[in-house]
Coordinates of C-alpha atoms and ligand atoms in Angstrom, one line a residue:
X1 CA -19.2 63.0 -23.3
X2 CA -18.7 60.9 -26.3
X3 CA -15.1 59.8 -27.0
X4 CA -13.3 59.0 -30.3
X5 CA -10.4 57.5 -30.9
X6 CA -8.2 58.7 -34.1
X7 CA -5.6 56.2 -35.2
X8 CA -2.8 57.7 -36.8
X9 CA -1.7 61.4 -36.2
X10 CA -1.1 62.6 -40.1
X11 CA -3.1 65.1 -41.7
X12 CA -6.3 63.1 -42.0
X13 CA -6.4 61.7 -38.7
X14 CA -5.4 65.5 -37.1
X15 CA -8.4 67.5 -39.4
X16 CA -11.3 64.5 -38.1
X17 CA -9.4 65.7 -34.6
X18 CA -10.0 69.2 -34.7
X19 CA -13.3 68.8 -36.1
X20 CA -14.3 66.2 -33.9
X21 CA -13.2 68.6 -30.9
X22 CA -14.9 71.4 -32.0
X23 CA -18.0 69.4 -32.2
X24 CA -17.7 68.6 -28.4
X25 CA -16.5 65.1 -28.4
X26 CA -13.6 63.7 -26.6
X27 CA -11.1 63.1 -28.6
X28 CA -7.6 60.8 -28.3
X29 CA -5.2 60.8 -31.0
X30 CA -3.1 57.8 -31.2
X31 CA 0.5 57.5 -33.0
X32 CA 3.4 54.9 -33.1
X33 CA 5.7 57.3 -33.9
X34 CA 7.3 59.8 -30.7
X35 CA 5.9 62.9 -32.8
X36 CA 3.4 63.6 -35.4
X37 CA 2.7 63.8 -38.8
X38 CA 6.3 62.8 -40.0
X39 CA 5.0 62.5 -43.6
X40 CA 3.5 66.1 -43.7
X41 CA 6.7 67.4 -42.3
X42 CA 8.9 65.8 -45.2
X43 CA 6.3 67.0 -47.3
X44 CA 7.3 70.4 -46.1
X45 CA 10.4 70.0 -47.3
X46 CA 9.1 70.3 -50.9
X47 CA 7.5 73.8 -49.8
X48 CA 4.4 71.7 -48.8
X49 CA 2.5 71.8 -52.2
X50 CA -0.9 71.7 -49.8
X51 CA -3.5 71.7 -53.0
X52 CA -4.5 73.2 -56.7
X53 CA -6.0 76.3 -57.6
X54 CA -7.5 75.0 -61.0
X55 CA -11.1 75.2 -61.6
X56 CA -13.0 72.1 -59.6
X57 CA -14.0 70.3 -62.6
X58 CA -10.4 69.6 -63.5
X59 CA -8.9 69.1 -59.9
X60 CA -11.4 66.2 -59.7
X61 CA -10.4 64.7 -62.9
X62 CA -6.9 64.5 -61.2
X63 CA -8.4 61.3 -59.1
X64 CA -8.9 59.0 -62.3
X65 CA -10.7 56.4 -60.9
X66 CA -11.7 57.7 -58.0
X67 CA -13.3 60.5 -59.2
X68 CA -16.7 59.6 -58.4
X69 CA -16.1 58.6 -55.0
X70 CA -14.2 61.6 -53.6
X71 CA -16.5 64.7 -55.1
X72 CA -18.8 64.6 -52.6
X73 CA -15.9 64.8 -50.1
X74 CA -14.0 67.6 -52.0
X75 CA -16.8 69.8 -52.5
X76 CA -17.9 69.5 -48.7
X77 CA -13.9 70.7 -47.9
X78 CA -13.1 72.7 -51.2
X79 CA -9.3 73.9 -51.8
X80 CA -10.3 76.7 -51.2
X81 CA -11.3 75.4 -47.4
X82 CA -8.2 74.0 -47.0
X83 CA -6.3 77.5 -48.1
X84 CA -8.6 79.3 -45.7
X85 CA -7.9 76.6 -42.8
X86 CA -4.7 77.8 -43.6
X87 CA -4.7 80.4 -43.2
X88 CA -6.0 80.8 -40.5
X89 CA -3.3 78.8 -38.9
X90 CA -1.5 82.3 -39.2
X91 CA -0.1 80.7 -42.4
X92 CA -0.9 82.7 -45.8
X93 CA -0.6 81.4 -49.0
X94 CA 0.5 81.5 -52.4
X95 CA -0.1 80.0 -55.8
X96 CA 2.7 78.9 -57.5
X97 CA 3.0 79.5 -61.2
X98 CA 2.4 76.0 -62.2
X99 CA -1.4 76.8 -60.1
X100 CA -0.1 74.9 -56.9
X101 CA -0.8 76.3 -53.7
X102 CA 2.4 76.3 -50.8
X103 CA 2.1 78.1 -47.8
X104 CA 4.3 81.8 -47.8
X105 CA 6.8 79.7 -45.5
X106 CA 7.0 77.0 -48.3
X107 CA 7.3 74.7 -44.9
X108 CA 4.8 72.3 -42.9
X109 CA 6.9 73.1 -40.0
X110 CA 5.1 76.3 -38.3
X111 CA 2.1 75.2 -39.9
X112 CA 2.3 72.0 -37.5
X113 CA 3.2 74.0 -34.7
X114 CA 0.4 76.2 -34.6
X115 CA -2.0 73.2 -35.9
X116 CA -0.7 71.2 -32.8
X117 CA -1.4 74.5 -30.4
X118 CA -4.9 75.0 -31.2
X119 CA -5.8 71.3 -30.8
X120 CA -4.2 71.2 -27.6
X121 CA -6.5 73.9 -26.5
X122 CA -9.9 72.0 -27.8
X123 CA -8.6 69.1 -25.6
X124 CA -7.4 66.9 -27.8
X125 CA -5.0 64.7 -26.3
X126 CA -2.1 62.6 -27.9
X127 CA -0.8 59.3 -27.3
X128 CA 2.4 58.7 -28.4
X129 CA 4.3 55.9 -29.1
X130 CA 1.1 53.5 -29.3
X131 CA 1.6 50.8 -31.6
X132 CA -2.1 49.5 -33.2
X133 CA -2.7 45.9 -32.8
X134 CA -6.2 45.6 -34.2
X135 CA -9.0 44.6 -32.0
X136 CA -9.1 41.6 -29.2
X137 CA -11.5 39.1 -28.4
X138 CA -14.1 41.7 -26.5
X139 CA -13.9 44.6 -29.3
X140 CA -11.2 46.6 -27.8
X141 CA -8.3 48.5 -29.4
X142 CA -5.1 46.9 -29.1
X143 CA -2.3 49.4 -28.8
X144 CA 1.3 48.4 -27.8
X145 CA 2.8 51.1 -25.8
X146 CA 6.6 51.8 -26.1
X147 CA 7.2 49.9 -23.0
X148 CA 5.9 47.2 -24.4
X149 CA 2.5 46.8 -22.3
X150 CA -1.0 46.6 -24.1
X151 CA -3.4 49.4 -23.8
X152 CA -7.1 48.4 -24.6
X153 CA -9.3 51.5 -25.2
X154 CA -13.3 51.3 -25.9
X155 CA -14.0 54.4 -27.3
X156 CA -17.5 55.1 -28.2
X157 CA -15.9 55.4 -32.5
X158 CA -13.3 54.9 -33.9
X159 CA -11.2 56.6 -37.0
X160 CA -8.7 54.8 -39.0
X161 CA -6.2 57.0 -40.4
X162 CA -2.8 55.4 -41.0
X163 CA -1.9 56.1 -44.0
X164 CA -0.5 54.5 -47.4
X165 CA 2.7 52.0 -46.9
X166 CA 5.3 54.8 -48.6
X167 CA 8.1 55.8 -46.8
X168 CA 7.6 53.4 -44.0
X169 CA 10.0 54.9 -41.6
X170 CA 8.1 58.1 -41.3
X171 CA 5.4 56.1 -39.3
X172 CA 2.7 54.4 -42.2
X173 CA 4.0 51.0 -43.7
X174 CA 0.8 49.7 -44.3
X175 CA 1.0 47.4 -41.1
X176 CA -3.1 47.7 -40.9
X177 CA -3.8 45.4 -43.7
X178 CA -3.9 42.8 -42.0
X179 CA -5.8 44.1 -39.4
X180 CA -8.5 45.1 -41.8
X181 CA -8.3 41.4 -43.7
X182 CA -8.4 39.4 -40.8
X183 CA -12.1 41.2 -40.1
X184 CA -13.1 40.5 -44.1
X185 CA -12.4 44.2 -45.5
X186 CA -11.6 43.8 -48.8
X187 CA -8.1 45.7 -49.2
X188 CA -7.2 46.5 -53.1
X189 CA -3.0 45.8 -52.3
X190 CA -0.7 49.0 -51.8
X191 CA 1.5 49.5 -54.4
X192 CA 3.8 52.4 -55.4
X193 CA 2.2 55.6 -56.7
X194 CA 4.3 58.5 -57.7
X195 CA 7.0 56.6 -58.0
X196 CA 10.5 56.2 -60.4
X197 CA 11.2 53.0 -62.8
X198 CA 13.9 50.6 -63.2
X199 CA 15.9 50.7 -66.3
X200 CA 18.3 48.4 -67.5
X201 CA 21.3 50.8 -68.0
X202 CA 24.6 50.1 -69.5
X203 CA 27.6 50.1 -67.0
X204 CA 29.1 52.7 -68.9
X205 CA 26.3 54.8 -68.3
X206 CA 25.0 54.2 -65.3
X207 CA 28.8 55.2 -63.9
X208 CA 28.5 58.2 -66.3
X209 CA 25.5 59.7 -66.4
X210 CA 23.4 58.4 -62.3
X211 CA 22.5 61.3 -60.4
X212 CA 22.3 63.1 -63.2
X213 CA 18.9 65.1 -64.5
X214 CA 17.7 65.3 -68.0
X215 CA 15.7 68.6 -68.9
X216 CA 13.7 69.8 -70.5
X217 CA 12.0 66.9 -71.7
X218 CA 8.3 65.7 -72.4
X219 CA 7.5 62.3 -71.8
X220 CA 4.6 60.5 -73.4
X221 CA 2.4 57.2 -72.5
X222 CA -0.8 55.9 -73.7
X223 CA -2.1 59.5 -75.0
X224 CA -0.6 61.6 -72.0
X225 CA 2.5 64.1 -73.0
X226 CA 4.0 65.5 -69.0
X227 CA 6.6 68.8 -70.1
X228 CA 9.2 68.7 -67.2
X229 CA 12.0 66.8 -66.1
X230 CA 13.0 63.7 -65.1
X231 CA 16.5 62.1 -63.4
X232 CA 18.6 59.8 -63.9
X233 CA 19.4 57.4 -61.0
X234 CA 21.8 53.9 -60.4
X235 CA 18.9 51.5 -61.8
X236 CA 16.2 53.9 -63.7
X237 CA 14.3 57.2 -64.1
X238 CA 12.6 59.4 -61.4
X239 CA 11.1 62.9 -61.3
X240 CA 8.2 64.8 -61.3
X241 CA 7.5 64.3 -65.0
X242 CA 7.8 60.3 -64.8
X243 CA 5.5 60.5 -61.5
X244 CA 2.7 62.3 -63.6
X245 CA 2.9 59.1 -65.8
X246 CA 3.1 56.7 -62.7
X247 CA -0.2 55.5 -62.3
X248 CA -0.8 54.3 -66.0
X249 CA 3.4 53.4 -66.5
X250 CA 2.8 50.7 -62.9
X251 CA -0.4 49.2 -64.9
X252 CA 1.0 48.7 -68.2
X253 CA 4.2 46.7 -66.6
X254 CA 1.6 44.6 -63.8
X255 CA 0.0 43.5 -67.2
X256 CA 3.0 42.8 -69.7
X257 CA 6.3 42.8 -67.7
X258 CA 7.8 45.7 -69.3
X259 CA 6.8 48.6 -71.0
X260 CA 8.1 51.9 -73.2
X261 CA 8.1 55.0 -72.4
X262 CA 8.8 57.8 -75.0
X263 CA 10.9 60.7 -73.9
X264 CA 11.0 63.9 -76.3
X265 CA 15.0 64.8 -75.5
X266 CA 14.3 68.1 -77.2
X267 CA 10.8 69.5 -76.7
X268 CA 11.1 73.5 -77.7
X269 CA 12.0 72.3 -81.4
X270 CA 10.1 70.9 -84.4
X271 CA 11.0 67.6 -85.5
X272 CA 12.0 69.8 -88.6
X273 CA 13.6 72.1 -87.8
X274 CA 15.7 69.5 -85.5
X275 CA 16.1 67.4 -88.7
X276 CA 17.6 70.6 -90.6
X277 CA 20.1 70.9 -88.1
X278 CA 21.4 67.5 -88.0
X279 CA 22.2 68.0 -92.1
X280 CA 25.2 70.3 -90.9
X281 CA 28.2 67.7 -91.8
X282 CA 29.6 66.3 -89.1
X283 CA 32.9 66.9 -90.0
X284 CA 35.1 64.2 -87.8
X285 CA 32.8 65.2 -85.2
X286 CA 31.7 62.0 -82.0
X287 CA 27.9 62.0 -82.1
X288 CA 28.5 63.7 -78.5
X289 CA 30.1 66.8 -80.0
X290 CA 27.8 67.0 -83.1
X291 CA 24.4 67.1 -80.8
X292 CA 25.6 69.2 -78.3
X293 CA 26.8 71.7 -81.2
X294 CA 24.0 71.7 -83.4
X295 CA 20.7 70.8 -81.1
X296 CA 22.1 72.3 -77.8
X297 CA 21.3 68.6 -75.9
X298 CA 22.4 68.3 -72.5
X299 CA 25.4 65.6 -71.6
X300 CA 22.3 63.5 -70.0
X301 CA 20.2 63.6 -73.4
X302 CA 23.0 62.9 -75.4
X303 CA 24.3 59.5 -73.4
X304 CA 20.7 58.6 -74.0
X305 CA 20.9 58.6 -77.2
X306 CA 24.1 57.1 -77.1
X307 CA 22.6 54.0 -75.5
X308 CA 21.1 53.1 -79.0
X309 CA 24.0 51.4 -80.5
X310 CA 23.0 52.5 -84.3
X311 CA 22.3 56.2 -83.3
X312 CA 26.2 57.4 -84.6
X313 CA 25.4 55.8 -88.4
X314 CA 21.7 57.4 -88.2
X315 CA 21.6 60.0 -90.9
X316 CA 19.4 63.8 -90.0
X317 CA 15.9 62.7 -90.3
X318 CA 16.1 59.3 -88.6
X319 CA 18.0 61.2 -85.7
X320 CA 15.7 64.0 -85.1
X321 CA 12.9 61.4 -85.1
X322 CA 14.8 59.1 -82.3
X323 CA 15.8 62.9 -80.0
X324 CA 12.3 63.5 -80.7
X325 CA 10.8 59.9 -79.7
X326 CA 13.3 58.0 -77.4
X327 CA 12.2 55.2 -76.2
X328 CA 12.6 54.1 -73.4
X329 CA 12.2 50.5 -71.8
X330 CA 10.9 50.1 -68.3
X331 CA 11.3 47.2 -66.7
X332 CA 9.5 47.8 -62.8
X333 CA 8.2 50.2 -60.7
X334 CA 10.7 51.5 -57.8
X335 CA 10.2 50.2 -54.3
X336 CA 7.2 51.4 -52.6
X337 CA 9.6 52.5 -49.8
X338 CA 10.6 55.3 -52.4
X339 CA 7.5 56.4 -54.0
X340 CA 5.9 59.6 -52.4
X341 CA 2.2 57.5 -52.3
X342 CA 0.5 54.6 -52.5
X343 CA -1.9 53.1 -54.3
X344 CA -4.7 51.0 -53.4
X345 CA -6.3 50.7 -49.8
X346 CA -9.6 49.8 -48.1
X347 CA -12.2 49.2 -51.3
X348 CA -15.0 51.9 -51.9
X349 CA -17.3 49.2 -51.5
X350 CA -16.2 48.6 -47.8
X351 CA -17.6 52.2 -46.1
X352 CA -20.2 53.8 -46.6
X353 CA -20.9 57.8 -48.0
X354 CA -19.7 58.6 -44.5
X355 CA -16.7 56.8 -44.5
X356 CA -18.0 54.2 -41.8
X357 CA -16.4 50.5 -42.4
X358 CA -19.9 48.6 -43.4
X359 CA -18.5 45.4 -41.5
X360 CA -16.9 47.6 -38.5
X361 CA -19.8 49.9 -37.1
X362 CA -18.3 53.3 -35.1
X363 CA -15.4 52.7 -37.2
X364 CA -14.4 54.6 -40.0
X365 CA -11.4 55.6 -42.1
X366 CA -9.6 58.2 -43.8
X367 CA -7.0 59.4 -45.9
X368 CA -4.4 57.6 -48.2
X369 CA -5.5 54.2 -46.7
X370 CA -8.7 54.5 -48.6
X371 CA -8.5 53.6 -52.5
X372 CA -7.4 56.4 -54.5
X373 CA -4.2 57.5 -56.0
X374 CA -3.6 61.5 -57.5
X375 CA -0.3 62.9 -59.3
X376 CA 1.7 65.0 -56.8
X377 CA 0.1 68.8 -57.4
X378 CA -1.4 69.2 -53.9
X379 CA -4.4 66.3 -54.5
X380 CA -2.9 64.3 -52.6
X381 CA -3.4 66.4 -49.5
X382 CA -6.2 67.9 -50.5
X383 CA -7.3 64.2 -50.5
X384 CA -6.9 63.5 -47.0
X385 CA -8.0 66.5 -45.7
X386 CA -11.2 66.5 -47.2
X387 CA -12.0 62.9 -46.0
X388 CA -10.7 63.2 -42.9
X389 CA -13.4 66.2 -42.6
X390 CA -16.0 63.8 -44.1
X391 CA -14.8 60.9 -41.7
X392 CA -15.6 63.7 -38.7
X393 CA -19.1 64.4 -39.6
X394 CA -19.6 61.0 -40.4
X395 CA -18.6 60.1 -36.8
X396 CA -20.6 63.0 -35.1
X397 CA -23.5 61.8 -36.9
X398 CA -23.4 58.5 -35.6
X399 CA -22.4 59.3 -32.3
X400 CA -25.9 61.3 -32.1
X401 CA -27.8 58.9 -33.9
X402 CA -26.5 56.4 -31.2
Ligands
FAD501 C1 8.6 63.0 -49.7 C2 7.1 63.2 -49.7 C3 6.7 64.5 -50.2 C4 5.3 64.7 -50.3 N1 4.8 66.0 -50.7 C5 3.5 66.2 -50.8 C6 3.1 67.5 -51.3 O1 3.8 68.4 -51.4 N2 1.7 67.6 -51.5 C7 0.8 66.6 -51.3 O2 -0.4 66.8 -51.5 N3 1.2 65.4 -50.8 C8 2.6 65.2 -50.6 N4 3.0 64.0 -50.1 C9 2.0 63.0 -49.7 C10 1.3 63.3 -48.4 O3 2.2 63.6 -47.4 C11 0.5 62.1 -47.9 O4 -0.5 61.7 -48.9 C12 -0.3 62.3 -46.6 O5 0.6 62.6 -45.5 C13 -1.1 61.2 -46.1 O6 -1.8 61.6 -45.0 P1 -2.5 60.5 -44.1 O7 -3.0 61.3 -42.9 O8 -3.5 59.7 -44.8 O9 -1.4 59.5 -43.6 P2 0.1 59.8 -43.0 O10 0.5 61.2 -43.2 O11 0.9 58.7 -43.5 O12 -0.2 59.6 -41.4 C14 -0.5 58.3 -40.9 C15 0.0 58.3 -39.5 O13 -0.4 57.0 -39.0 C16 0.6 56.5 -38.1 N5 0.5 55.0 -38.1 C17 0.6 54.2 -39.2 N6 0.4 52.9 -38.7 C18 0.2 52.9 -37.4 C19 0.0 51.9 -36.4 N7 -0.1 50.6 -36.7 N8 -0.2 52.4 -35.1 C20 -0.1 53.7 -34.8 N9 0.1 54.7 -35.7 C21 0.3 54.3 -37.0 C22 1.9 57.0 -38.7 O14 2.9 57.1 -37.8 C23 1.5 58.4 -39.3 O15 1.8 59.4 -38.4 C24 4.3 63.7 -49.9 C25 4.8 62.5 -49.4 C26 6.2 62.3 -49.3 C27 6.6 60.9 -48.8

């Protein structure tokens, strides 16, 4: 029987597994960590946002860049694939009312569980605590067990599926770069996706006003307005409205340093209408007490705007424009130990449409360590399922073409 090896035990690596093992090959998958899929189980703790009910045309647009490169992938293992896989995990699903799709549970826990239970039963087996080293002199795999010895595999193929470098201590750090360089793969560098920014806060309100969340607000960059919320932490801005921005927000400061973002502190009113309010006299009124009266703006919104030294002599209209428009200087993206993905990974140009490395044959990769980056919404998942799938009939393929 043919035998593959599956690097990495996260959702990509695990769905090439089971499909790999219903196809009658032997299949070994290998972690470092003493358990699997540490990332999917913190993902779980977010009520697992596994995909996105909108139509097809508009999930794929979600990939930017990578558009192109993943459709064939996503329509071979649609979202609505993954929902029935699912589901029939004995975990049914819902859609949220944003459109994302959570398991009823709203937890990757018993999904794991009963994911783990049916590959046991195709035969899968698990090696835990295996290190990956690369390859040595003869071709082998190098894994580094947790005593300490080497293991040297030769399985007939190989799937990488390690991940992105984001919250490292859940198992992926992006260790296998180097790997992957030392053999000539051309590896676009991992950098924070989904991420927060530094600000340069004022003591005074970074003591007052960290930890705190602003909301509602709508945040604009280079033509994209995000509705939602953001928060406030010790050295910048996080949330799922500033990690909808992330992708273009990272580019802007890799090219000039620094760069604005404009935060609408009051998105349910006109400009107007906020304008007429703010020509009620302030009466001896701080600036504090006068916005929170007259344009309802949360503690958070108001410090903002107290951060603009010249906002207490501004008169209505200027006011209103600045609640409408704050801007907002960033000055880095947060540390990729922080940011829920990466960016970047093994270039397109590296594998082929089956996801085999052109410069590695009977090995092939899938997941976040390939070259894509989505907005949190259930595209990242749906990401890595889909070419872990592809990975798994690329690898059947060539294991009867062999
Ligand atoms: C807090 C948080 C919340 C998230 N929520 C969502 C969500 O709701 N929806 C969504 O779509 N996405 C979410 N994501 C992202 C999603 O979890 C990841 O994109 C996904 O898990 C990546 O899958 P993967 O299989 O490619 O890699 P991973 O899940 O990272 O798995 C890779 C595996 O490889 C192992 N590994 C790495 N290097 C080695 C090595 N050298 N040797 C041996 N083993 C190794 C790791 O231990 C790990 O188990 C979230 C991420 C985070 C951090």
């Amino acid at each position: 029987m043919a035998s593959v090896a599956v690097i990495g035990g996260g959702p990509a690596g695990l769905i090439a597994a089971e499909k790999l093992a219903q196809a009658g090959i032997s299949v070994t998958v290998y972690d470092r960590k003493p358990s699997l899929a540490r990332k999917f189980l913190m993902a779980g703790r977010g009520g697992l946002n596994l995909t996105h009910s909108e139509d097809l045309a508009t999930f794929m647009a979600r990939y930017g860049a990578a558009e192109k490169k993943l459709t064939a992938y996503i329509n071979a293992f649609t979202p609505t694939a993954l929902r029935e896989w699912c589901e029939g995990l004995g975990e049914p699903v819902f859609v949220g009312s944003s459109g994302r799709v959570f398991p009823k549970s709203m937890k990757a826990s018993p999904l794991l569980r009963a994911w783990q239970l049916r590959l046991a039963k195709l035969g899968v087996e698990f090696r835990l605590q295996r290190d990956w080293r690369g390859w040595n002199g003869a071709g082998a795999l190098v894994f580094i067990n947790a005593e300490g010895a080497e293991e040297t595999p030769t399985p007939d193929a190989t799937l990488l599926a390690l991940g992105g470098a984001s919250w490292p201590r859940l198992g992926s750090d992006g260790s296998w770069t180097k790997y992957l360089t030392d053999k000539n793969i051309a590896i676009s560098p991992l950098r924070p996706s989904n991420c927060g920014f530094t600000v340069q806060w004022s003591d005074i309100f970074r003591a007052k006003y960290a930890g705190q969340p602003v909301k509602p607000v709508a945040l604009s960059f280079n033509g994209q307005r995000i509705a939602g919320e953001a928060m406030l932490t010790n050295n910048g801005i996080e949330g799922g409205a500033v990690y909808a921005l992330s992708s273009s927000l990272r580019e802007a400061i890799a090219e000039q340093g620094s760069t604005q973002l404009q935060i609408d502190l009051k998105p349910g009113l006109e400009q107007a209408e906020l304008s007429n309010r703010l020509t009620e006299s302030r009466r001896g009124r701080s600036l504090s007490n006068f916005l929170r009266q007259e344009a309802s703006l949360s503690p958070a919104a108001i410090g903002l705007l107290q951060e603009n030294q010249s906002a207490k002599n501004m008169a209505a209209a200027e006011l209103a424009a600045l609640i409408k428009s704050f801007p907002l200087t960033l000055t880095g993206t947060f540390d990729i130990d922080r940011a829920i993905s990466s960016a970047g990974g093994i270039a397109w140009d590296e594998v082929d449409e089956n996801l085999m490395l052109k410069r590695l044959t009977g090995v092939f990769a899938a997941g976040e360590m390939l070259d894509w980056e989505a907005p949190t919404g259930g595209y990242l998942l749906q990401a890595c399922f889909s070419t872990g799938v592809a990975a798994a009939e690329g690898i059947s393929l060539f294991l009867n073409n062999k």
